[in-house]
Short mmCIF file of C-alpha atoms and ligand atoms in Angstrom, two decimals:
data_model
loop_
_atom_site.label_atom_id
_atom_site.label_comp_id
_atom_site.label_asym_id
_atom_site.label_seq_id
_atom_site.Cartn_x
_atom_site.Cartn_y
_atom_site.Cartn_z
CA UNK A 1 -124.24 20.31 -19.16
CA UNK A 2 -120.71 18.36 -19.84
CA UNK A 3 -118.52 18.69 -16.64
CA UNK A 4 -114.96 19.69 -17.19
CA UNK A 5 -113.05 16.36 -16.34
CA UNK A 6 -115.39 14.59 -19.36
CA UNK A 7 -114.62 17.88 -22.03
CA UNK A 8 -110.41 17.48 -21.05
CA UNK A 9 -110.66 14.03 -21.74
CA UNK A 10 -112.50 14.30 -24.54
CA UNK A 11 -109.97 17.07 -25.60
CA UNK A 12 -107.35 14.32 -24.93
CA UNK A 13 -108.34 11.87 -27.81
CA UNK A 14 -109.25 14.40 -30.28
CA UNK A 15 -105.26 15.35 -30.12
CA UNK A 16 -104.42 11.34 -30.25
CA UNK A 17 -106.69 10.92 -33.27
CA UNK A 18 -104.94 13.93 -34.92
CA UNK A 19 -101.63 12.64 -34.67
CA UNK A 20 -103.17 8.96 -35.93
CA UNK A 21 -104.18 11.36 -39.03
CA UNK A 22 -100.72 12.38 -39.84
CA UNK A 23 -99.27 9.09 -39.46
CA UNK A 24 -102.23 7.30 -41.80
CA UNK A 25 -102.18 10.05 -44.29
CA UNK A 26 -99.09 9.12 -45.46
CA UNK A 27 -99.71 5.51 -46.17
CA UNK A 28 -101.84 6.34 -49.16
CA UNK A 29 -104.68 8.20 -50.97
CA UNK A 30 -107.03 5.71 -51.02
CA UNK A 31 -107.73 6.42 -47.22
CA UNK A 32 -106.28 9.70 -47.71
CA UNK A 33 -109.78 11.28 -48.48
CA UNK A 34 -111.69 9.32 -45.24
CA UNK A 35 -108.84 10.37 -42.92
CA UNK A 36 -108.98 13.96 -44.43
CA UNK A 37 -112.81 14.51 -43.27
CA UNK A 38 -112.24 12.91 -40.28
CA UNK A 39 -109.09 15.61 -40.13
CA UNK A 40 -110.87 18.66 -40.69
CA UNK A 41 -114.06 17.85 -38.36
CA UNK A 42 -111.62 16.81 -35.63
CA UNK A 43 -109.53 20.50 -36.10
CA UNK A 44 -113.29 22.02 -36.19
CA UNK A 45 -113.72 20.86 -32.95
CA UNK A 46 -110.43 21.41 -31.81
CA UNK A 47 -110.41 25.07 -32.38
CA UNK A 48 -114.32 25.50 -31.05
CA UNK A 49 -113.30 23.64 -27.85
CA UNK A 50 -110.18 26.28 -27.60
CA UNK A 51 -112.21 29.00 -28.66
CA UNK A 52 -115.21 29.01 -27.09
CA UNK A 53 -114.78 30.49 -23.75
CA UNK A 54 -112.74 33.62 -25.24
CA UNK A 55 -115.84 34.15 -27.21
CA UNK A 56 -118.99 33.20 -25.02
CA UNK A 57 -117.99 34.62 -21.58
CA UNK A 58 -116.66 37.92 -22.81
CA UNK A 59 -118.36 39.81 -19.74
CA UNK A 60 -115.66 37.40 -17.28
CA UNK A 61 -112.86 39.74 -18.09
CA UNK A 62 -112.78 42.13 -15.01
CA UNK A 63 -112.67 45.48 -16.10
CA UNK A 64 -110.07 47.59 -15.56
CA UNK A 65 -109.28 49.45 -11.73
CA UNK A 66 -108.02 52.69 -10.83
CA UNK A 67 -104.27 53.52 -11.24
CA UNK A 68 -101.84 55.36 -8.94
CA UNK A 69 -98.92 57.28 -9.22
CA UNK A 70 -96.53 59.47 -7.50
CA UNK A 71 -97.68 63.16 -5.88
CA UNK A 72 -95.05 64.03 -4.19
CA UNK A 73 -93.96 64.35 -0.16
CA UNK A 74 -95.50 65.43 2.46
CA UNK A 75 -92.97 68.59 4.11
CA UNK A 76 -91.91 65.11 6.98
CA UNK A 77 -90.88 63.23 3.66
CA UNK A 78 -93.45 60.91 3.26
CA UNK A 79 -95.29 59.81 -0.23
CA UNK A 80 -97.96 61.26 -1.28
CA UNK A 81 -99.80 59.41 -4.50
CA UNK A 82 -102.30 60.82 -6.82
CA UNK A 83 -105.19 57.81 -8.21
CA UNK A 84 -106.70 58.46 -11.26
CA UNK A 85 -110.47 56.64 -12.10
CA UNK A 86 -111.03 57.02 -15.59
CA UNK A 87 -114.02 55.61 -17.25
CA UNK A 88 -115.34 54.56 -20.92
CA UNK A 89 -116.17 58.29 -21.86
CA UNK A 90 -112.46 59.33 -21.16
CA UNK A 91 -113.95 61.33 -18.15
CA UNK A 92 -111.41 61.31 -15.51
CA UNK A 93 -111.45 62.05 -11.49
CA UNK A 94 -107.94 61.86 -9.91
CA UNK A 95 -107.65 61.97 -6.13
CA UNK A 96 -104.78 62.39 -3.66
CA UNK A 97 -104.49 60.42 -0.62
CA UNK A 98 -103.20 63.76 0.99
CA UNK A 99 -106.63 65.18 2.45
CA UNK A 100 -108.25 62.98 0.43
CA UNK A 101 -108.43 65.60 -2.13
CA UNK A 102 -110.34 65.51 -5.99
CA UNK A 103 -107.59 67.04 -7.75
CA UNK A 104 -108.85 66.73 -11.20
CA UNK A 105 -112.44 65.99 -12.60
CA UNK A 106 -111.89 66.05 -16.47
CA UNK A 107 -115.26 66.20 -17.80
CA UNK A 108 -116.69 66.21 -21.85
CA UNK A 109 -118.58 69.42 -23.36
CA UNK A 110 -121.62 69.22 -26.43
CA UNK A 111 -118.81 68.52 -28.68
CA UNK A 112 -117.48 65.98 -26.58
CA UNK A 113 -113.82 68.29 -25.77
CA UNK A 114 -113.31 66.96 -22.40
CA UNK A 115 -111.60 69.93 -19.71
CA UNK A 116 -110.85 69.63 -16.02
CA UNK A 117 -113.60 71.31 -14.31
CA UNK A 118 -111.90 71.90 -10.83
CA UNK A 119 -109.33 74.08 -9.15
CA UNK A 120 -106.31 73.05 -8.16
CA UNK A 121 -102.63 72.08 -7.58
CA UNK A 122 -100.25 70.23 -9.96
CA UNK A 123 -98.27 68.50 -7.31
CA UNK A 124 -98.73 67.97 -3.19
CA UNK A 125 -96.97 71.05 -1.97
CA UNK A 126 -99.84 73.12 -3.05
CA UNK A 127 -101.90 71.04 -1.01
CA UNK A 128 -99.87 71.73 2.23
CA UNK A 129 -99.70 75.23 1.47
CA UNK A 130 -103.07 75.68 0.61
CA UNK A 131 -106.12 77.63 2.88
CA UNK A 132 -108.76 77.40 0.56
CA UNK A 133 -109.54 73.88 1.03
CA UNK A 134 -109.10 72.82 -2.83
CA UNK A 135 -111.18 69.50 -3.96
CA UNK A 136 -110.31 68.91 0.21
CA UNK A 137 -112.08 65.83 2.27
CA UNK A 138 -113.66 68.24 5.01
CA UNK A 139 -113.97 66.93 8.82
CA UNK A 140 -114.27 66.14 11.39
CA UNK A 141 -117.03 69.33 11.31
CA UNK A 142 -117.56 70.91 7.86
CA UNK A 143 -118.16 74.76 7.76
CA UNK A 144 -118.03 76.58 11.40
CA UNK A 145 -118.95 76.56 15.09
CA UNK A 146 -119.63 79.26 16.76
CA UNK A 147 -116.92 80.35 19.73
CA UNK A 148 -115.08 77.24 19.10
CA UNK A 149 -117.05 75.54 21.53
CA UNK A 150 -120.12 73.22 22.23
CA UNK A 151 -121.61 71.06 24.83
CA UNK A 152 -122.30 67.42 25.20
CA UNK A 153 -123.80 65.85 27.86
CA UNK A 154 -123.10 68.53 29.97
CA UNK A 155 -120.05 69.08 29.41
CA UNK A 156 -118.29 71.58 27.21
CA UNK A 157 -116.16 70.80 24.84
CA UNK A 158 -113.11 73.37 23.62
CA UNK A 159 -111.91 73.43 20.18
CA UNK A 160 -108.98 74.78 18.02
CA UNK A 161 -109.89 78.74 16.89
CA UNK A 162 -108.65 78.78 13.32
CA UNK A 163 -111.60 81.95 11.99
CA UNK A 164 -111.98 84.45 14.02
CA UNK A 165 -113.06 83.52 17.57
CA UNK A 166 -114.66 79.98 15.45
CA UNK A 167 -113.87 76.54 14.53
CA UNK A 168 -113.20 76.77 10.62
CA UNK A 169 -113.40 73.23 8.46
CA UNK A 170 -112.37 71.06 11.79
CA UNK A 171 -109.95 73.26 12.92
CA UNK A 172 -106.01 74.11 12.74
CA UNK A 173 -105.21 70.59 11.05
CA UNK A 174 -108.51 69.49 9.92
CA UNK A 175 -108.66 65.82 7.68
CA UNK A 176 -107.82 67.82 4.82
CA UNK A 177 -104.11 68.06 6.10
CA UNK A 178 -104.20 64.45 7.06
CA UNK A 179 -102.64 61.68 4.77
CA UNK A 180 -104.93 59.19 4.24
CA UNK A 181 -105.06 55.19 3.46
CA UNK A 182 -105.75 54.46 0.58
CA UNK A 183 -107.01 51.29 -1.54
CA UNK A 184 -108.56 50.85 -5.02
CA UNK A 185 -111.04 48.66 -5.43
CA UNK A 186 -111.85 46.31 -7.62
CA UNK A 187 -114.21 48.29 -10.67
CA UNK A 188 -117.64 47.44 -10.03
CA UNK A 189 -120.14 50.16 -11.94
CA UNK A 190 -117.05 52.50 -11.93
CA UNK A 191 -113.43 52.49 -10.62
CA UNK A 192 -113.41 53.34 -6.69
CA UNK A 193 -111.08 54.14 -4.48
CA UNK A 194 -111.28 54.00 -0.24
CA UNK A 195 -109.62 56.34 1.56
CA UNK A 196 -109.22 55.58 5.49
CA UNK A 197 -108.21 58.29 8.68
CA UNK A 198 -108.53 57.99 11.96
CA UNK A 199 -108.80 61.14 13.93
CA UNK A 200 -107.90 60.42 17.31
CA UNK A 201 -109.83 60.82 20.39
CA UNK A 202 -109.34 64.90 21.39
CA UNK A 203 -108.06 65.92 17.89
CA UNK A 204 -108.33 69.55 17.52
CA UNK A 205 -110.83 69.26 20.69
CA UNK A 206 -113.23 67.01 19.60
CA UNK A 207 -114.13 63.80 21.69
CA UNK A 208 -113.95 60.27 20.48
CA UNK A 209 -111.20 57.95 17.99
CA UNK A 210 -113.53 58.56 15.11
CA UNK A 211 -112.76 56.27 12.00
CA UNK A 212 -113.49 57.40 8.62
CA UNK A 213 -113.76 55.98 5.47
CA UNK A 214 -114.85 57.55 2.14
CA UNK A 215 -115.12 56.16 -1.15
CA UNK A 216 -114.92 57.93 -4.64
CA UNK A 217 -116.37 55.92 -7.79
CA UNK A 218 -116.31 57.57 -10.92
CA UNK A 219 -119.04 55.81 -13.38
CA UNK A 220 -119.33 54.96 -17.10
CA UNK A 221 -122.48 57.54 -16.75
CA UNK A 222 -120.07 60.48 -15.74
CA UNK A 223 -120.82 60.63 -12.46
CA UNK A 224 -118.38 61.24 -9.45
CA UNK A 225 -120.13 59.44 -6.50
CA UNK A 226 -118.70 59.94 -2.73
CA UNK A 227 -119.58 57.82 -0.26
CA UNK A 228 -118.81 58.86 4.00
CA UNK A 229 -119.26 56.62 6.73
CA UNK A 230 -117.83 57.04 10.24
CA UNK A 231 -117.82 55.40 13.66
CA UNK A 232 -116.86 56.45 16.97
CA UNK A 233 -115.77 55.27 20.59
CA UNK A 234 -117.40 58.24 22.47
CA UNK A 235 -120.47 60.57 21.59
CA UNK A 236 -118.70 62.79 19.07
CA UNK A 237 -120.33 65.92 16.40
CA UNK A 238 -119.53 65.12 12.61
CA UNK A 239 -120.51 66.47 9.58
CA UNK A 240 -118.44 66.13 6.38
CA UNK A 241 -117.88 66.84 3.12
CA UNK A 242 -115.92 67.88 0.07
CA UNK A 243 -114.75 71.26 -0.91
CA UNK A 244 -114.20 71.12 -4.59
CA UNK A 245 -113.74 74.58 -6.39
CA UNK A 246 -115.90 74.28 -9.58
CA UNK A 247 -115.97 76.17 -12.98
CA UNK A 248 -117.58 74.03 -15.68
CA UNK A 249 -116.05 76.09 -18.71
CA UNK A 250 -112.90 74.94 -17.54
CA UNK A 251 -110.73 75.54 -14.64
CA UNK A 252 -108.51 79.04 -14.87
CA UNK A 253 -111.29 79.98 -17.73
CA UNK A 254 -112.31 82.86 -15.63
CA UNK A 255 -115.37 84.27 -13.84
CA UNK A 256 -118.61 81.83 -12.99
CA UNK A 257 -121.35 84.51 -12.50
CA UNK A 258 -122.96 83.39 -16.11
CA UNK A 259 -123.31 80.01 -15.19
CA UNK A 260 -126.95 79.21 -14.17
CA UNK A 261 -127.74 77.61 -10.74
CA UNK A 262 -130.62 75.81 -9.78
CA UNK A 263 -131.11 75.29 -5.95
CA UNK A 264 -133.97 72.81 -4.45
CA UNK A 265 -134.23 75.12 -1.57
CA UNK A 266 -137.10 76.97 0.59
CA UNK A 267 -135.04 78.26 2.72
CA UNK A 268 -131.89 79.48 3.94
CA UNK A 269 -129.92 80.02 6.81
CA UNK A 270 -128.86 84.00 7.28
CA UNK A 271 -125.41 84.37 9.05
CA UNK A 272 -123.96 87.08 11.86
CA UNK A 273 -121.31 88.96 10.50
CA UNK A 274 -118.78 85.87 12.04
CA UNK A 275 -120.67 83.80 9.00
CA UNK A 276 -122.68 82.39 12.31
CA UNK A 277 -126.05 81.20 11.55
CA UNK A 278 -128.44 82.69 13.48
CA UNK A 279 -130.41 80.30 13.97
CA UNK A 280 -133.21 81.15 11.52
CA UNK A 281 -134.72 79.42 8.43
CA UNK A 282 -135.94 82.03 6.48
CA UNK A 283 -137.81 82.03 4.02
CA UNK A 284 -136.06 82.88 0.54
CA UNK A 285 -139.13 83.85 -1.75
CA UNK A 286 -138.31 86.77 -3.79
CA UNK A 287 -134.52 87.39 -2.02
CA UNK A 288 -131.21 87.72 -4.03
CA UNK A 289 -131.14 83.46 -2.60
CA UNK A 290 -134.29 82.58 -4.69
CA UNK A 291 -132.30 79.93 -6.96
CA UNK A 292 -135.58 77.80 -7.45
CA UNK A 293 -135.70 78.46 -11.43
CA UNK A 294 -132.06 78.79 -13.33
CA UNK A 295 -130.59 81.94 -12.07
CA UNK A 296 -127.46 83.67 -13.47
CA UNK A 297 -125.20 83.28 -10.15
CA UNK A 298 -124.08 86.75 -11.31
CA UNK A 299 -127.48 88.49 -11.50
CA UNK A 300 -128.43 89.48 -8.02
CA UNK A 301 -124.64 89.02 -6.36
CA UNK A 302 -123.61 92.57 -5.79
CA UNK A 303 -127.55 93.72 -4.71
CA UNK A 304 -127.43 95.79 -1.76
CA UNK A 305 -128.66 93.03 0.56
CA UNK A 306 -127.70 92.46 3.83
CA UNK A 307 -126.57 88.87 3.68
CA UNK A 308 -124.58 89.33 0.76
CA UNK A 309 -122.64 92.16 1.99
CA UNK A 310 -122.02 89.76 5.00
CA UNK A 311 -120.65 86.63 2.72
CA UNK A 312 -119.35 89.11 0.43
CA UNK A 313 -121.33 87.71 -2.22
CA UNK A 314 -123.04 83.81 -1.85
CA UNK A 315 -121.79 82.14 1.53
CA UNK A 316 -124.35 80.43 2.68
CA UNK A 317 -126.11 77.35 3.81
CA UNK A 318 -129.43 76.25 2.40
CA UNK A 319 -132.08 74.01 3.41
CA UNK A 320 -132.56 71.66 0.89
CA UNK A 321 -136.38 69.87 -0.04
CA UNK A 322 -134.96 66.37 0.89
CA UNK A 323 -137.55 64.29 -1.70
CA UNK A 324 -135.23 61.60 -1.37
CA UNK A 325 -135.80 59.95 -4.65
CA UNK A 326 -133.36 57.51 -5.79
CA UNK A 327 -132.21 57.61 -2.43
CA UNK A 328 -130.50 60.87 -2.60
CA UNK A 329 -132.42 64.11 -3.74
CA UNK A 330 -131.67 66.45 -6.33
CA UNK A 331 -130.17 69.98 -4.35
CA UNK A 332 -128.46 71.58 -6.97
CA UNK A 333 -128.35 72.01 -10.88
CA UNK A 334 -126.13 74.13 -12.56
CA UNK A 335 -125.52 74.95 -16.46
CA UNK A 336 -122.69 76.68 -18.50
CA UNK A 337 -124.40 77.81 -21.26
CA UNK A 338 -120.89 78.36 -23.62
CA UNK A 339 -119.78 74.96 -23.11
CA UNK A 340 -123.20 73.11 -22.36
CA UNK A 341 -121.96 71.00 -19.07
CA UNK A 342 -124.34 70.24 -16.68
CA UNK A 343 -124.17 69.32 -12.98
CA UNK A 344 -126.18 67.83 -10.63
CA UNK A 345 -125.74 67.72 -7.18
CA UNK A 346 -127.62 64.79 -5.22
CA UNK A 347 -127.19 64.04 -1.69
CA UNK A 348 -128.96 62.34 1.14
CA UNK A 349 -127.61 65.50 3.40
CA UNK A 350 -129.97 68.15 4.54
CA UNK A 351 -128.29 71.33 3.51
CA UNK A 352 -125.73 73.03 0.77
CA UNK A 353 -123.45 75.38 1.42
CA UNK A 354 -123.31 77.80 -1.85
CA UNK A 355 -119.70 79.59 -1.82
CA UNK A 356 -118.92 81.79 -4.67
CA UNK A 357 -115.19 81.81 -4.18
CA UNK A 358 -115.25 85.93 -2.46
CA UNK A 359 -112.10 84.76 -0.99
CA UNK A 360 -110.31 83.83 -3.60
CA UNK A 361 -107.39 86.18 -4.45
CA UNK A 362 -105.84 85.51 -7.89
CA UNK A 363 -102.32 85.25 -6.13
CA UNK A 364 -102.48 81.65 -6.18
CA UNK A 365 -101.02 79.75 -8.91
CA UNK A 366 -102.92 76.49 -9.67
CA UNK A 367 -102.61 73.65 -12.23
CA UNK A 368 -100.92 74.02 -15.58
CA UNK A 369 -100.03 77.88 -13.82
CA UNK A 370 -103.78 79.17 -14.01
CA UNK A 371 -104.69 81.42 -11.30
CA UNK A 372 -107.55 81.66 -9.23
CA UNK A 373 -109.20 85.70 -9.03
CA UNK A 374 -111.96 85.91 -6.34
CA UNK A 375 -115.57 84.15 -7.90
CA UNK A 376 -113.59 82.38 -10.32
CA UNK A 377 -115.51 79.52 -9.28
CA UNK A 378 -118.37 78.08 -6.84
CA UNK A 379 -118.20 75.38 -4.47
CA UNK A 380 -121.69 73.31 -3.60
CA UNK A 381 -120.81 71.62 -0.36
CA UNK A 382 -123.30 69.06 0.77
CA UNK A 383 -123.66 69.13 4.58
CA UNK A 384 -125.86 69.27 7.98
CA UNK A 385 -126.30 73.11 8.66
CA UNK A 386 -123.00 75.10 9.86
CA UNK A 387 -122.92 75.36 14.05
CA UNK A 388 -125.56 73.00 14.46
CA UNK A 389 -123.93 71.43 17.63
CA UNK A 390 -125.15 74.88 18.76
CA UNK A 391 -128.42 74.87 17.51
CA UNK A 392 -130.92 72.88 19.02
CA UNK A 393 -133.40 73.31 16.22
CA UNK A 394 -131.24 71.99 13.44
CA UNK A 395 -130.95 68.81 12.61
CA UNK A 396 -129.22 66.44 14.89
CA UNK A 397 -125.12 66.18 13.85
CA UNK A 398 -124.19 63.86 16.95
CA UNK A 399 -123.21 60.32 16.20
CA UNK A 400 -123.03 57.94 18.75
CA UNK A 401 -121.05 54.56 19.41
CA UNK A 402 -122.78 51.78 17.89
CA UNK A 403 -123.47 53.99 15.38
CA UNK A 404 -122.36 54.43 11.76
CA UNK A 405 -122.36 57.90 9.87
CA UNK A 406 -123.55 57.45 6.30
CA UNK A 407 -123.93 59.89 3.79
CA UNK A 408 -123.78 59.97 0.24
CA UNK A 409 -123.40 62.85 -2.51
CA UNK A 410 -122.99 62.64 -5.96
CA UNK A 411 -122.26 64.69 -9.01
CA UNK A 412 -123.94 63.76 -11.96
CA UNK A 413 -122.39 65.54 -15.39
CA UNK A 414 -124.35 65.36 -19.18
CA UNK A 415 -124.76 68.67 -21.34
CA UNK A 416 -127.67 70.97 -23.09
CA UNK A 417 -127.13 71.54 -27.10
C1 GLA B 1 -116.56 77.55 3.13
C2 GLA B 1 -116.94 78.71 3.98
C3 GLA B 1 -116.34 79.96 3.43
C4 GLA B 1 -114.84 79.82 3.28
C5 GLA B 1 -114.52 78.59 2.49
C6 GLA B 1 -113.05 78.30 2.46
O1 GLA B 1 -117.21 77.53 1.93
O2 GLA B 1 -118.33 78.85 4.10
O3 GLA B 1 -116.65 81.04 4.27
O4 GLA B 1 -114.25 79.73 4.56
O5 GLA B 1 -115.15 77.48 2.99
O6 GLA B 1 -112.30 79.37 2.02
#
């Protein structure tokens, strides 16, 4: 290998030696030809020595990060920013660092016609406004708690009522109303970007500073990949996750009952009428929740069943196999057939909450002015089971210090000819 210093000096006399060759070629033709070789091998080497590390170390160029740009204000006048990831495909995911929400996730078809698969808002006031929890970064508790209240250590600990007599999403201001850091990273296997809160110690009841950081990577294999971790100062509950609305013919395309769904699942967890699990895992063999071949979501959703009638259609948490392949299982899979977009759910969490939009209204008005009638989409929220602080026989949601909360979900896309 020739070091550096020996290749610039060596650079150094190949330019003298050129200039020698202008000055001798005009003394006379006679040397003309000698000096001419000597000419043209020197400019050969020239240009290879300029050229060569454009040309051999093409993978040096970093590729290109996220980008940001302006959102809005938050209603106390501060900036709001929207990142966009793109990637190679011209698949998109664009995020706001107000609750950390996906606002869109642009996404190909079988003929490659890309359309934003998520409901949403074109600008941050809808964000403020909104009670659906659009694309939102869930915390510090995803889904409810019964009586807005649990105990730790012997001691109980009183939350903020927000459904009912419950604790809804983490409450009256949970981290989706939060502004969050935010920081791209450099693209490594996708464009990322880290979003950073810190929910103080007795935020909307709970105990401990937790600090939270989640990362979003969208890859050149059209996958959206969210990473969680957390850490806390003082035994603390957590469990979160993302609330994305999703319809995979298109956002504002209408209803999602043909779309087929796919759920690794055994068993589910049935609900009081205050969508309160009840603490069983039953059993889901031959029910209206038997998703374990590709089901129409539409096919069994108005059956005169008792859960159903509860979640006024599919509200409910189930208890994923867990094969932990890759790292993460597969939990979900679901197909349009009209368009051909798959989706894959994977996750390293235990459960999925399966939401068929039976609150949504239609009065909303969402990006580009679609609107939003009730099961216009579904939402597949990855997550330890809903009021587990009060359930001693579901897994274990309490982080302690020392500690760090990990999870990771991800939503693979592709299609079916
Ligand atoms: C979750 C809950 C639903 C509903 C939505 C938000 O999916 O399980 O009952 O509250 O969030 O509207």
């Amino acid at each position: 290998m020739i070091d550096s210093a020996s290749q610039s000096a060596a650079h150094q006399v190949d330019l003298l030696d050129l200039r020698v060759v202008a000055i001798e070629v005009a003394l006379g033709w006679g040397i003309r030809m000698k000096r001419w070789m000597t000419f043209t091998i020197l400019t050969g080497a020239l240009l290879m020595t300029t050229l060569a590390p454009l040309g051999a170390t093409p993978d040096a160029t970093p590729a290109p990060a996220a980008t940001k740009k302006t959102f809005g204000k938050t209603p106390g006048g501060q900036p709001v920013d929207l990142y966009v990831l793109t990637n190679k495909n011209g698949a998109e995911a664009s995020i706001t660092n107000f609750g950390g929400a996906l606002v869109t996730l642009k996404m190909p078809d079988r003929n490659g016609k890309l359309a934003d698969l998520i409901l949403g808002f074109d600008n941050v006031d809808g964000y403020v406004a909104d009670k659906s929890y659009f694309g939102a970064l869930v915390g510090r508790y995803g889904n409810r708690i019964g009586h807005a209240q649990f105990v730790l250590d012997g001691k109980t600990y009183t939350l903020a009522k927000n459904n009912g007599e419950n604790t809804l999403h983490g409450g009256i201001k949970g981290f989706n109303k939060a502004l969050w850091t935010a920081k791209i990273l450099p693209a490594k296997g996708g464009q990322s970007l880290e979003l950073g809160y810190v929910s103080k110690d007795g935020e909307e009841g709970f105990p401990g500073n937790l600090k939270v950081t989640v990362i979003y990577t969208l890859t050149d294999a059209n996958a959206l990949k969210i990473e969680y971790s957390a850490t806390t100062d003082k035994k603390t509950v957590v469990n979160l996750t993302n609330h994305a609305y999703f319809n995979l013919a298109g956002q504002g395309s209408g209803d999602i009952l043909g779309h087929l769904l796919t759920i690794q699942a055994d068993q589910f967890t049935p609900v009081d009428s205050g969508l309160i699990p009840t603490g069983e895992l039953r059993d889901l063999m031959g029910t209206p929740f038997d998703f374990r071949k590709p089901t129409a979501i539409g096919a069994r959703i108005d059956q005169a069943d008792e859960q159903l009638k509860l979640g006024g259609g599919y509200d409910h948490n189930f208890v994923l196999r867990m094969t932990m392949d890759h790292g993460e299982s597969l939990a979900a899979r679901v197909v349009e057939p009209t368009s051909g977009r798959v989706m894959e759910v994977w996750t390293t969490e235990p459960g999925i909450q399966f939401y068929t939009g039976n609150f949504l209204d239609g009065k909303t008005v969402g990006k580009g002015g679609a609107t939003y009638p009730k099961r216009n989409a579904f939402c597949l929220e990855t997550q330890h089971f809903p009021d587990s602080p009060n359930q001693s026989k579901f897994p274990s949601v309490v982080l302690n210090p020392g500690e760090t909360y990990h999870t990771v979900t991800t939503y693979k896309f592709s299609v079916e000819k």
